[in-house]
Short mmCIF file of C-alpha atoms and ligand atoms in Angstrom, two decimals:
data_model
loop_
_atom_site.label_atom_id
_atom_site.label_comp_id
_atom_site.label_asym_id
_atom_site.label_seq_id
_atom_site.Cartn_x
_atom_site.Cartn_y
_atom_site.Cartn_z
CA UNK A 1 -119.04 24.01 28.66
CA UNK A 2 -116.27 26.90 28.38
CA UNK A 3 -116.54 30.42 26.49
CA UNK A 4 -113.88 32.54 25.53
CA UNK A 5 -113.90 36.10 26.24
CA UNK A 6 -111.81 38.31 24.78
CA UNK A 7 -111.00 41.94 25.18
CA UNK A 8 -109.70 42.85 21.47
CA UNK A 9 -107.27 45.40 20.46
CA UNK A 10 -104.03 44.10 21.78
CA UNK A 11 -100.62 43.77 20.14
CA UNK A 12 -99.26 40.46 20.31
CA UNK A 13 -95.34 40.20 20.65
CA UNK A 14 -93.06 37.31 22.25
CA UNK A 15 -92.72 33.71 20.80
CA UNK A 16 -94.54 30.39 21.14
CA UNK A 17 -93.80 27.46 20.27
CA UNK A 18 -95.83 25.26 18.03
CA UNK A 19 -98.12 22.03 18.95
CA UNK A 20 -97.36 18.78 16.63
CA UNK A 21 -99.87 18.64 14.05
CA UNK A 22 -102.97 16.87 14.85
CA UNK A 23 -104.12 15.68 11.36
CA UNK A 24 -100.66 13.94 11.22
CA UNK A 25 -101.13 12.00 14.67
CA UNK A 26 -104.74 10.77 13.57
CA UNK A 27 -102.96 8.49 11.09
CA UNK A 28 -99.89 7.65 12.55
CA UNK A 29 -101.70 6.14 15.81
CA UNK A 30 -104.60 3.42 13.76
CA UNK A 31 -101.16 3.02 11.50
CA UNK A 32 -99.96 0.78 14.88
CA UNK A 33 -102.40 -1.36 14.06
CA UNK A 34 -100.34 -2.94 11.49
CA UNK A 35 -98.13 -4.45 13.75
CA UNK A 36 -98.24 -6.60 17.41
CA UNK A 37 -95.68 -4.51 19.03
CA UNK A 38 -94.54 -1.41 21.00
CA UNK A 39 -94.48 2.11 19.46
CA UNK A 40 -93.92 5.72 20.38
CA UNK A 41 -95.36 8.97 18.77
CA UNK A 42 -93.43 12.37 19.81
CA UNK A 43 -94.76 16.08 19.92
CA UNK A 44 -98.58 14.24 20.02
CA UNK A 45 -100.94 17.36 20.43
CA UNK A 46 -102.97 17.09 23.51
CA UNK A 47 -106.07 17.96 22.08
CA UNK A 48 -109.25 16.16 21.87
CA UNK A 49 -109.69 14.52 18.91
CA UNK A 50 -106.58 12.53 19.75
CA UNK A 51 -108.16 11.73 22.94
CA UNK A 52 -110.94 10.44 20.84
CA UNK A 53 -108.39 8.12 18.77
CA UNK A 54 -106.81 6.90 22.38
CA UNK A 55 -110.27 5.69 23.34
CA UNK A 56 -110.96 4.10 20.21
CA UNK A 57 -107.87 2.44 19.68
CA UNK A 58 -108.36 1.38 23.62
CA UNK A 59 -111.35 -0.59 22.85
CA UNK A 60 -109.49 -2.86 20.07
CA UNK A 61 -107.03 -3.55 22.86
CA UNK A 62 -104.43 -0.90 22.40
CA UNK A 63 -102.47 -0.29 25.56
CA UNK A 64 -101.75 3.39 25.64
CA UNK A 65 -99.68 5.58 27.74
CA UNK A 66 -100.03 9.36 27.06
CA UNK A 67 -97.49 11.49 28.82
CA UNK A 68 -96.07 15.17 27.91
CA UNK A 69 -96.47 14.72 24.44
CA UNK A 70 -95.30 11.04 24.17
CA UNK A 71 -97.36 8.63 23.32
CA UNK A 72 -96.61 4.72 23.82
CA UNK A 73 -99.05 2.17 21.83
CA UNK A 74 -98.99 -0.93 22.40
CA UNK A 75 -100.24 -3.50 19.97
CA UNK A 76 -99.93 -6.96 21.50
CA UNK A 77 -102.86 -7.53 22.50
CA UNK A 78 -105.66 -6.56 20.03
CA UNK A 79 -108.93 -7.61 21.06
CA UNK A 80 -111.57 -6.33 18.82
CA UNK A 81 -111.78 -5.49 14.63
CA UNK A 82 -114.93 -3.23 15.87
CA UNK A 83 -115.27 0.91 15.90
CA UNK A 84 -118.48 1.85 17.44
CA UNK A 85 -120.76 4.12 16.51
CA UNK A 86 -119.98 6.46 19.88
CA UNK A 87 -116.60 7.28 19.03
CA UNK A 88 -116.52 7.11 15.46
CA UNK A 89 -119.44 10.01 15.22
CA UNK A 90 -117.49 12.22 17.24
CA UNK A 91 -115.32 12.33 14.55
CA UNK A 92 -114.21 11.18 11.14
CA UNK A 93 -110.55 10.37 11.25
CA UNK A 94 -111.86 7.05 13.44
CA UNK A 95 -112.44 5.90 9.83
CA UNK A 96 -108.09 5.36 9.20
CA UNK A 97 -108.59 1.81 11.75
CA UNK A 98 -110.28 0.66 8.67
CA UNK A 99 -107.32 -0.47 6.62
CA UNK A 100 -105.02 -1.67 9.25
CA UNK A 101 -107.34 -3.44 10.75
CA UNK A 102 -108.63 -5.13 7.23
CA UNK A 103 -105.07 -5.95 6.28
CA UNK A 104 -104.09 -7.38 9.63
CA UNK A 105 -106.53 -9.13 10.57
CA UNK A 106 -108.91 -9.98 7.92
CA UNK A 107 -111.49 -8.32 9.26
CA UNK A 108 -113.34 -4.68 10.24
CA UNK A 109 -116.45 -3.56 11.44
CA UNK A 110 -115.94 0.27 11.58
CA UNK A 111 -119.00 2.65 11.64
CA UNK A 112 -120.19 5.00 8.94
CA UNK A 113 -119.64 8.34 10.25
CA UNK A 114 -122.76 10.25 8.91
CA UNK A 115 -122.53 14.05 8.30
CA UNK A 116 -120.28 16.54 9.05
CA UNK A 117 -120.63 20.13 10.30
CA UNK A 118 -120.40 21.90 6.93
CA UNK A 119 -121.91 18.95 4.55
CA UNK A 120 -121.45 15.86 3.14
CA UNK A 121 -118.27 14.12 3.42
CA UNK A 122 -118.60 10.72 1.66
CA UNK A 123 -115.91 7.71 2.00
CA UNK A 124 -116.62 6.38 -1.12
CA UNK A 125 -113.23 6.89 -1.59
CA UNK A 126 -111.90 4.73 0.81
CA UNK A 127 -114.41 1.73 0.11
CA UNK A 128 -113.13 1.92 -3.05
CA UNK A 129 -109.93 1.44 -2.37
CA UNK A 130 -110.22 -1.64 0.00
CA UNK A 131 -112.58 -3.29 -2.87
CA UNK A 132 -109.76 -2.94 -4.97
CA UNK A 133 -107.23 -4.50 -2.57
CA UNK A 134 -109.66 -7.58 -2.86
CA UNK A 135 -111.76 -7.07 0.37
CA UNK A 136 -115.35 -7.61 0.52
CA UNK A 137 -117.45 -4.36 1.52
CA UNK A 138 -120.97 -4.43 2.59
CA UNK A 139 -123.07 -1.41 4.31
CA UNK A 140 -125.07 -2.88 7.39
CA UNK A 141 -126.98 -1.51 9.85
CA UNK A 142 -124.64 1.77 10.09
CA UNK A 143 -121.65 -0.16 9.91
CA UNK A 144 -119.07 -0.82 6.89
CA UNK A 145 -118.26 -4.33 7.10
CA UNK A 146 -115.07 -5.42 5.32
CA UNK A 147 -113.68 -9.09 5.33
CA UNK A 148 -110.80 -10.48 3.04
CA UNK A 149 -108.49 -13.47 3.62
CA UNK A 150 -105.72 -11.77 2.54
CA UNK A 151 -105.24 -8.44 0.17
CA UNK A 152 -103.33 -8.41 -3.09
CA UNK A 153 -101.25 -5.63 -4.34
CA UNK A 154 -103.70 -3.65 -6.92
CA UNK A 155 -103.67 -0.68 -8.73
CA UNK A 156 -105.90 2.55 -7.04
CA UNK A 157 -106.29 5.54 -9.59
CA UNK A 158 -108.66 8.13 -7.11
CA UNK A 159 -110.71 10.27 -8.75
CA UNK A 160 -110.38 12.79 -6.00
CA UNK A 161 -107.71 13.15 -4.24
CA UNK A 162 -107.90 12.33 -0.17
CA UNK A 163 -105.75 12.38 1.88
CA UNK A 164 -107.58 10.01 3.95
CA UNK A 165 -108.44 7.39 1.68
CA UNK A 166 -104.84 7.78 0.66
CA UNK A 167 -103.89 7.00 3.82
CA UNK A 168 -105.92 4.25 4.21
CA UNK A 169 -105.19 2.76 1.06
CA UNK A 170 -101.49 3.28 2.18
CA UNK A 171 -101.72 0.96 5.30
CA UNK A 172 -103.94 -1.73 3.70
CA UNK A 173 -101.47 -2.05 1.07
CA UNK A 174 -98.33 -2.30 3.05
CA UNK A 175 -99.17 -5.88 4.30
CA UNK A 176 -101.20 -7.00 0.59
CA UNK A 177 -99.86 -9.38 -1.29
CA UNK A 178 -97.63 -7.85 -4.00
CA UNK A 179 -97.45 -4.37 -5.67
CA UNK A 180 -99.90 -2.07 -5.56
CA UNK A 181 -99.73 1.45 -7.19
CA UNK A 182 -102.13 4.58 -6.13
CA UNK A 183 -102.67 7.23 -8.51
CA UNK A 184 -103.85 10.81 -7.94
CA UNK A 185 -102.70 10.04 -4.17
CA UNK A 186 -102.57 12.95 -1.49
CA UNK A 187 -99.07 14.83 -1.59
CA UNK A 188 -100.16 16.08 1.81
CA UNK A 189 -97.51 16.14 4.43
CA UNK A 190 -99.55 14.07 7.20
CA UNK A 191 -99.27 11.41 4.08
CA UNK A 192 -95.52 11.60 4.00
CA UNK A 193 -94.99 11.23 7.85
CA UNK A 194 -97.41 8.42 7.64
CA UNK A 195 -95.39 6.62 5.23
CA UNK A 196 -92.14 7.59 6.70
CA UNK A 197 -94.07 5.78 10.08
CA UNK A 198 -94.62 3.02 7.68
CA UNK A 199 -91.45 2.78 6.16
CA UNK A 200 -89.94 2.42 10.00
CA UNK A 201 -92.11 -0.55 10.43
CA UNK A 202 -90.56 -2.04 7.53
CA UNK A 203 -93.21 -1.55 4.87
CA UNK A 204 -91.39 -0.89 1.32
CA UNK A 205 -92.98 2.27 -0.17
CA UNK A 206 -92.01 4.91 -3.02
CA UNK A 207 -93.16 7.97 -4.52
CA UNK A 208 -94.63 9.48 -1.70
CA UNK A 209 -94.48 13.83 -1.67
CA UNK A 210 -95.93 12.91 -5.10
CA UNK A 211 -99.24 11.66 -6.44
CA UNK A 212 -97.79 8.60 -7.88
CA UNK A 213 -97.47 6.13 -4.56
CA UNK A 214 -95.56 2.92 -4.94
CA UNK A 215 -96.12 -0.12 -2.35
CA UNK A 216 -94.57 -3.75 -2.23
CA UNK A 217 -96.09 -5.85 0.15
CA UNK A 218 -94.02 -7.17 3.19
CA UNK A 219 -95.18 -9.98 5.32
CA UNK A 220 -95.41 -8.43 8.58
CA UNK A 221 -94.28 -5.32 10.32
CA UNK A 222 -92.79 -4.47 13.88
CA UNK A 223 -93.23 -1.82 16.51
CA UNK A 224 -91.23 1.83 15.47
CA UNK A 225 -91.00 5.29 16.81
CA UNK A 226 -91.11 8.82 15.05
CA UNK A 227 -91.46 12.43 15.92
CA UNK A 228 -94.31 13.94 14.41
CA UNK A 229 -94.04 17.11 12.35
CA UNK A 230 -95.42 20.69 13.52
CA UNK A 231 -99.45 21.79 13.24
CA UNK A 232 -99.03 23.92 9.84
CA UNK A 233 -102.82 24.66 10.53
CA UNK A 234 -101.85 26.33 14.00
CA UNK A 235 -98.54 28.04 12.19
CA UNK A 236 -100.87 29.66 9.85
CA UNK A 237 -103.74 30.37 12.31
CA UNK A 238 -101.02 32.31 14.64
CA UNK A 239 -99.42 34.03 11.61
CA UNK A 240 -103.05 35.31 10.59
CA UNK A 241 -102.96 36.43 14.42
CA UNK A 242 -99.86 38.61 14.36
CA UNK A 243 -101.30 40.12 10.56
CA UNK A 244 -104.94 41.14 12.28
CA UNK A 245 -103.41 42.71 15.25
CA UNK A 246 -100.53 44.26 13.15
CA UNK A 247 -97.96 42.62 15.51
CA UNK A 248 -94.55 40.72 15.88
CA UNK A 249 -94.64 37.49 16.67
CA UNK A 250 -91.93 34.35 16.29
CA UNK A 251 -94.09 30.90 16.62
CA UNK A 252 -90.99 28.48 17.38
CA UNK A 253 -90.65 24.57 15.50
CA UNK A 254 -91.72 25.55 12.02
CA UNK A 255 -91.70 23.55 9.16
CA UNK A 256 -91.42 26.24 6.92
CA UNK A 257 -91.91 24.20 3.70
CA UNK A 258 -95.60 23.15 4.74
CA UNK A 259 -96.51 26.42 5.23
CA UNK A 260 -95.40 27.92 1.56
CA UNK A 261 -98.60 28.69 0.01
CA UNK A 262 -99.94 30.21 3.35
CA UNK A 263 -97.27 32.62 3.76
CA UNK A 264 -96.83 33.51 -0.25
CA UNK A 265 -100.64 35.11 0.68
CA UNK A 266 -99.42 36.94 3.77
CA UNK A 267 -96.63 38.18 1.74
CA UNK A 268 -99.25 39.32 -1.31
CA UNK A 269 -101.05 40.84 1.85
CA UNK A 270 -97.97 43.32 2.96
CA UNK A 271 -96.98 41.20 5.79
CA UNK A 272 -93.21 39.77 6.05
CA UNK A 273 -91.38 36.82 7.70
CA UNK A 274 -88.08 35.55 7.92
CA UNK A 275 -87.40 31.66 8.86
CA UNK A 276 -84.48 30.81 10.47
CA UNK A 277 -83.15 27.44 12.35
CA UNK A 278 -87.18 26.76 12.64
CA UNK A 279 -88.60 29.99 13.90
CA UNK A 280 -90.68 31.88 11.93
CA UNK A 281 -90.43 35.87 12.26
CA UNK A 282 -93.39 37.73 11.66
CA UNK A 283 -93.29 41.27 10.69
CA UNK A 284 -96.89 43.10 10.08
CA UNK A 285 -97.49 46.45 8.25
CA UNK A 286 -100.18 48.55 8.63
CA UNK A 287 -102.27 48.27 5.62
CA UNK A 288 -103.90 44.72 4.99
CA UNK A 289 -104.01 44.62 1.21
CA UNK A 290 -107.28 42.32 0.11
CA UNK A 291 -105.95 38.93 -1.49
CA UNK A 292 -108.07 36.32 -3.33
CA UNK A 293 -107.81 32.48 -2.15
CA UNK A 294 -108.75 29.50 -3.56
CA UNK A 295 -108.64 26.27 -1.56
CA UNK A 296 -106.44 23.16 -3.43
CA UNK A 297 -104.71 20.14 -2.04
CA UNK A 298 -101.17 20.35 -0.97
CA UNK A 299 -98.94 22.45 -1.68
CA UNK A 300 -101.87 24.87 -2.65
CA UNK A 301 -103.86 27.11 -0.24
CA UNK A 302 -105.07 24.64 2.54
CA UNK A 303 -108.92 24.46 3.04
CA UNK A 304 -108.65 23.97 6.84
CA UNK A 305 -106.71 28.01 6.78
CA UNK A 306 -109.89 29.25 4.75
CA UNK A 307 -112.31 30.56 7.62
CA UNK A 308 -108.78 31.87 9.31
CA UNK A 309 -107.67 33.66 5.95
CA UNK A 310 -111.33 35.47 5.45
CA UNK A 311 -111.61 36.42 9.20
CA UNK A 312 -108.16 38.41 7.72
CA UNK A 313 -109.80 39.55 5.23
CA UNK A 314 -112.58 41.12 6.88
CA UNK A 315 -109.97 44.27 8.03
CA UNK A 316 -108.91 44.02 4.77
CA UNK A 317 -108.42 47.11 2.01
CA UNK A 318 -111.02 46.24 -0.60
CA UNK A 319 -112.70 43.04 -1.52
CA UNK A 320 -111.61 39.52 -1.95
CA UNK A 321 -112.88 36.68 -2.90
CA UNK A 322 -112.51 33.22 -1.00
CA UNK A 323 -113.09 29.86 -2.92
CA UNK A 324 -113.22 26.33 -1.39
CA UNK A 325 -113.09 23.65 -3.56
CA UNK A 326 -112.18 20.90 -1.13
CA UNK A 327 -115.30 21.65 0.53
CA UNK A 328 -117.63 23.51 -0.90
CA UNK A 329 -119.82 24.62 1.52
CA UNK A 330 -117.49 25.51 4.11
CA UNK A 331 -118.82 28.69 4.89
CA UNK A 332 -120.98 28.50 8.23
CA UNK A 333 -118.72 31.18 10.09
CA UNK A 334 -119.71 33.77 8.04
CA UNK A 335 -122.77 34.72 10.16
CA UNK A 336 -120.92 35.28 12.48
CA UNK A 337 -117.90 36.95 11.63
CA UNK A 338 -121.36 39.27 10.11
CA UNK A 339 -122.24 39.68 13.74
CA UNK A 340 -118.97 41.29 14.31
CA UNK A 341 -119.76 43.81 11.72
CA UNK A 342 -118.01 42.18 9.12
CA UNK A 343 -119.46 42.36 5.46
CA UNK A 344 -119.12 39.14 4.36
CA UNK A 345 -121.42 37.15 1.24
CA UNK A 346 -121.64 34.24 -0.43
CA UNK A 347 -122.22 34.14 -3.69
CA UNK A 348 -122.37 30.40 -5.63
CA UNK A 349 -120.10 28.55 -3.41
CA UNK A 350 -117.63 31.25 -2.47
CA UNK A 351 -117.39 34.16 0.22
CA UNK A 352 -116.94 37.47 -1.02
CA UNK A 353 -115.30 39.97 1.59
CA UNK A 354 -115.83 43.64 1.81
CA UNK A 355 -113.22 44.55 3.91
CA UNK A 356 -114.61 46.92 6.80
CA UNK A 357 -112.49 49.64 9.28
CA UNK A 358 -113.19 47.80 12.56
CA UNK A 359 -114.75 45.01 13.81
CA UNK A 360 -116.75 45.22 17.62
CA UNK A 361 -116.77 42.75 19.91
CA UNK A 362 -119.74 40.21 20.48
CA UNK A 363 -121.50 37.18 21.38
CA UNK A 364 -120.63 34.49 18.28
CA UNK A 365 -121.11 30.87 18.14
CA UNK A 366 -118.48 28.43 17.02
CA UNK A 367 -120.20 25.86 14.69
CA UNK A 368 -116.92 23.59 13.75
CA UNK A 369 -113.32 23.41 14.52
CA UNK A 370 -111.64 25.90 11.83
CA UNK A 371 -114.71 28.21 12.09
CA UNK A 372 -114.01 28.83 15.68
CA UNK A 373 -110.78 29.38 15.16
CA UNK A 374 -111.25 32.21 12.81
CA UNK A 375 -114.19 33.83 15.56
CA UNK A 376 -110.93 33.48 17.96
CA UNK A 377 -108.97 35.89 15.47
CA UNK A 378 -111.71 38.21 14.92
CA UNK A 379 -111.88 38.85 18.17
CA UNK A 380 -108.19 39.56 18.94
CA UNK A 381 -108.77 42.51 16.48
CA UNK A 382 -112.60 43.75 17.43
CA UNK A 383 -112.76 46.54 19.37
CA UNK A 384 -114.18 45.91 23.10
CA UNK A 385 -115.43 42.47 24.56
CA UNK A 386 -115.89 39.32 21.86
CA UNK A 387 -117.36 35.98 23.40
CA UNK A 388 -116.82 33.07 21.83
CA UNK A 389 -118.69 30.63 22.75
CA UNK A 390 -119.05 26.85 22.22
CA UNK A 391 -115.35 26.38 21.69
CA UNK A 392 -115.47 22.34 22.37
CA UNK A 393 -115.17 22.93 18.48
CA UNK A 394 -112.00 24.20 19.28
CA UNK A 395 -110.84 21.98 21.77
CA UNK A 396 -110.87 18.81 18.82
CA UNK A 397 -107.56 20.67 17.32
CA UNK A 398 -105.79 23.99 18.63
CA UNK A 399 -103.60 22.89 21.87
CA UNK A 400 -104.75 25.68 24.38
CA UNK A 401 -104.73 27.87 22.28
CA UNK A 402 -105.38 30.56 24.26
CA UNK A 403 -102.15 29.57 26.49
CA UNK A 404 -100.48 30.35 23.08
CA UNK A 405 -102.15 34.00 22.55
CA UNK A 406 -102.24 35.04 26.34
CA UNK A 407 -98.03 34.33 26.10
CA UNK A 408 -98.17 36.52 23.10
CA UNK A 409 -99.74 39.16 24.88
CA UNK A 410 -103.46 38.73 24.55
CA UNK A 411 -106.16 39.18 27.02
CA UNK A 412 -107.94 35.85 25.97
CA UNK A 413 -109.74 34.05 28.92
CA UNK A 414 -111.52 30.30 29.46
CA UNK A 415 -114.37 30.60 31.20
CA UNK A 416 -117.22 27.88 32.51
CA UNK A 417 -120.48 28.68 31.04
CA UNK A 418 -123.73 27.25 31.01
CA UNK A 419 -124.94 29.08 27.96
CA UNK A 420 -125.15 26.91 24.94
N1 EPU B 501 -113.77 12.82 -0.73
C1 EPU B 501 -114.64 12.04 -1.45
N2 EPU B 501 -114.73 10.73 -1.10
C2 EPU B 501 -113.99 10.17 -0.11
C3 EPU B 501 -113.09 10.99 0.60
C4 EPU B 501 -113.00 12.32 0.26
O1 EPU B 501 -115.33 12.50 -2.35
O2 EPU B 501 -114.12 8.96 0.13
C5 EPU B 501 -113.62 14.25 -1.08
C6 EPU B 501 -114.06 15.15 0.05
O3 EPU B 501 -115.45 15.36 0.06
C7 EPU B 501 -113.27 16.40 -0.23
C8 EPU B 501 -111.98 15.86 -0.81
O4 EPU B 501 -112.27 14.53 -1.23
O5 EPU B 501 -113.91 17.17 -1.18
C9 EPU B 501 -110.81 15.85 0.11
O6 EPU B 501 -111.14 15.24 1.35
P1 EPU B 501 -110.08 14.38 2.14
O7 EPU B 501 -110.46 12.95 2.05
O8 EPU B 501 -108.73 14.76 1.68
O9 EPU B 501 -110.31 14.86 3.62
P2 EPU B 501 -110.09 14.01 4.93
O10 EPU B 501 -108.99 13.05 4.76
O11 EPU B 501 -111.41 13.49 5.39
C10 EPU B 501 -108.34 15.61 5.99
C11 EPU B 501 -108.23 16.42 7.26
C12 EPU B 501 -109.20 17.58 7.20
C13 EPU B 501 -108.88 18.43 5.97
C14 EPU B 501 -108.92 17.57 4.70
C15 EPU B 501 -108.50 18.31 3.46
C16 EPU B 501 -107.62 14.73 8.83
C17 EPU B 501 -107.95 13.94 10.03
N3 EPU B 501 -108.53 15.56 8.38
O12 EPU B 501 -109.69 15.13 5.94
O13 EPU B 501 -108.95 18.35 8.37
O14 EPU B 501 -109.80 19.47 5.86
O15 EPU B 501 -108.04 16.44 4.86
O16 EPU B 501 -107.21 18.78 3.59
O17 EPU B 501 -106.52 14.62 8.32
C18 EPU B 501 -109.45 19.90 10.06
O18 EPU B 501 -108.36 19.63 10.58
O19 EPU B 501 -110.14 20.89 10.41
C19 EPU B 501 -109.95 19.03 8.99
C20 EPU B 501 -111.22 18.98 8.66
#
C-alpha cells in the first residue's frame, strides 16, 4: 500500500502536460467489442482502472497490447459474453461491455456492480435501455443476463441523464436493426469521442454534443483508430492546484472547451488564464474570493471537480456553498479536509464552507477517487507535513500524479506503507 506525504506550502511553477482522459478510454475500449478486428486507442492514461478494463476485456478474448500510451485491441477472437463478478466490483465502468456485447453477439452475462463509495448508483438506466432495443433482461444470482436475437432500432427517452447508459445505449444501437432515437442523452464529451470512435467503425450516428442522439443501424462494423481527448478532470484538479498555492502554472494539451464551466468559477474566484495553441496559463491572485457551485451534467459544473473545488474553498474569503446533484451524497471527504482544520458542514445534501486562514498538515484517509484527490490539494497548501494515505483511490484515475506536482515544484512523495 503507498501514502503520500507532503510537505505543504510550496509554489508551484513550470508546465505539465496533461494525461488522456480516463472516463473517455473506459468507453472507447468495450466499444471494440462491436467489431472482429484490430484497433488502436492514443494518449490511453496509464492508470488503474484502465488496467481493470484490459483484464476484463482479456477474459472475453481481447488481445491487448499496452505500450506508452497506445493501446492495440484486438477483437478476432472473442471467447466469452461473461464479466465476472472480480473485475466488475472493482469498478463500475465494466458495466459499458454490456451493450456491445448484447448487440454483437446476442448475448451478455455481465455482473451487477453493487454499491459505490459514496451511495447508490443504480443501472436502471441502462437495463432500460437494452429492454427497449428488444433484449430480454433478467437479474440472476448477481448477474444481469441479457439475450436478444437481434436488436431493433427503438426510441430511448432517459429520465436522467447518464452518460453511461448513454453510452451503452449508443453501442447497442449502432448494430440494431433500424433507427433508434435517444432522448435526454449525455452531451458529455467522453459521449462525443465515443461516437466519433463509432462513427470510424462505420456506425451512422447524429446529434451527438446534444441531447437529441440519432442512430441508423449498419450491419457490421470494422476495426478503427482515434486519439483520445485530454483528462478535463486532471486540467481542473491542477488548475485548483496552482489557485490553492497562489502559483503559475501552464498544464500543456488542453481542451479548453471541456473545461468552460470549471474555469468561469476560477475566474469568479480572482484567478486568471489565458489558452493558447492548447496550453492553459494560469495566473493566481492572492485573495481566494468564496464561490458557490452546483454540480450539473455537461457543460455545467462537473460533479467529479466537486471535492477538488471545496478543498479550494476551504482557504477561501467567506462561505460558499457546494451542491451535488449528480450525486447527492458525495460528501465523504469532508471529515477529513475537517481534520486539516478546515470548517466544513453539511447541511441537507450540500457542503457549506467557512473558509479558514490556514490549513495544517495531517494524517487523512482517502475514501474514493475524487475525494483523494482533493486531500492531495489540501495538502499542497497546509502548513507542515500532510499524509495522505490510502491513495489506491487515487491510483484508479490521476496518472502519477504526483510526477505531475513534483515537476511543478512540489515536495509530494510515494511512499510504501503498511498502515491502512
Ligand atoms: N443514474 C441512474 N440510473 C442509471 C444510471 C445513472 O439513476 O442507470 C443516475 C446516477 O445515479 C447519477 C446520474 O444518473 O445521479 C448520472 O450518472 P451517470 O450514469 O452519468 O454516471 P456514470 O456514467 O456511472 C460517469 C463517470 C463518473 C462521473 C459521472 C457523472 C465514467 C466511467 N464515470 O459515471 O466518473 O462522476 O459520469 O459525470 O465515465 C470519476 O471519474 O470519478 C467518476 C465517478
Amino acid at each position: 500500500m503507498d501514502k503520500f506525504i507532503i510537505q505543504g506550502g510550496k509554489k508551484l511553477k513550470g508546465r505539465v502536460k496533461v494525461s488522456g482522459a480516463k472516463n473517455s478510454s473506459l468507453a472507447l475500449m468495450p466499444a471494440t467489442l462491436l467489431n472482429n478486428d484490430i484497433n488502436t486507442i492514443y494518449n490511453t492514461p496509464e492508470v488503474n482502472d484502465i488496467y481493470t478494463m484490459i483484464k476484463l476485456l482479456q477474459t472475453l478474448g481481447v488481445e491487448i497490447e499496452f505500450n506508452d500510451h497506445k493501446l492495440n485491441l484486438n477483437t478476432k477472437n472473442i471467447v466469452s459474453q461473461i464479466a465476472p463478478y472480480e473485475h466488475v466490483k472493482k469498478m463500475r465502468a465494466s458495466v459499458y461491455v454490456l451493450g456491445p456485447l448484447l448487440t454483437k453477439y446476442g448475448y451478455a452475462k455481465v455482473s451487477l456492480p453493487g454499491g459505490c463509495a459514496w451511495g447508490p448508483r443504480p443501472i436502471n438506466l441502462h437495463l432500460e435501455a437494452m429492454k427497449k432495443l428488444g433484449a430480454e433482461v433478467e437479474l440472476e444470482e448477481g448477474y444481469i443476463i441479457a439475450k436478444s436475437k437481434k436488436l431493433n432500432g427503438a426510441k430511448i427517452n432517459f429520465d436522467v441523464s447518464s452518460v453511461g447508459a448513454t453510452g451503452n445505449a449508443m453501442m447497442a444501437a449502432v448494430l440494431a436493426k433500424g433507427y433508434t432515437l435517444i432522448l435526454n442523452g449525455s452531451m458529455e464529451p467522453e459521449i462525443i469521442q465515443l461516437s466519433e470512435f463509432l462513427v470510424k467503425m462505420g456506425a451512422k450516428i447524429s446529434g451527438v454534443g446534444t441531447t437529441t442522439i440519432e442512430i441508423e443501424g449498419v450491419e457490421e462494423l470494422s476495426g478503427s483508430e482515434i486519439e483520445n481527448i485530454p483528462d478535463r478532470i486532471e486540467v481542473g484538479t491542477l488548475a485548483v492546484a496552482a489557485a490553492i498555492t497562489n502559483s503559475n502554472i501552464e498544464l500543456e494539451g488542453v481542451r479548453i472547451d471541456h473545461v468552460e464551466a470549471i474555469l468561469h468559477k476560477l475566474e469568479s474566484c480572482g484567478a486568471k488564464y489565458n489558452y493558447d495553441n492548447k496550453i492553459l496559463y494560469l495566473t493566481n491572485t492572492n485573495n481566494i474570493s468564496s464561490v458557490d457551485i452546483t454540480t450539473s451534467v455537461y457543460p455545467g459544473f462537473p460533479t467529479d471537480m466537486q471535492a477538488q473545488w471545496a478543498t479550494l474553498m476551504c482557504l477561501a474569503d467567506g462561505t460558499s456553498t457546494i451542491i451535488d446533484n449528480i450525486y447527492y451524497d458525495r460528501f465523504s471527504y469532508v471529515p477529513e479536509l475537517n481534520r486539516l482544520g478546515a470548517n466544513i458542514e453539511i447541511v441537507n445534501n450540500s457542503a457549506v464552507v467557512k473558509g479558514v486562514k490556514s490549513l495544517k498538515g495531517a494524517k487523512v484517509m482517502s475514501t474514493d477517487l475524487r475525494a483523494s484527490a482533493s486531500l492531495v490539494l489540501a495538502g499542497l497548501a497546509a502548513e507542515g507535513a500532510t499524509e495522505v494515505l490510502r491513495i489506491y483511490h487515487l491510483d484508479r484515475g490521476y496518472q502519477r500524479i504526483e510526477e505531475k506536482l513534483r515537476l511543478l515544484g512540489a515536495d509530494i512523495e510515494r511512499v510504501q506503507t503498511t498502515e491502512y
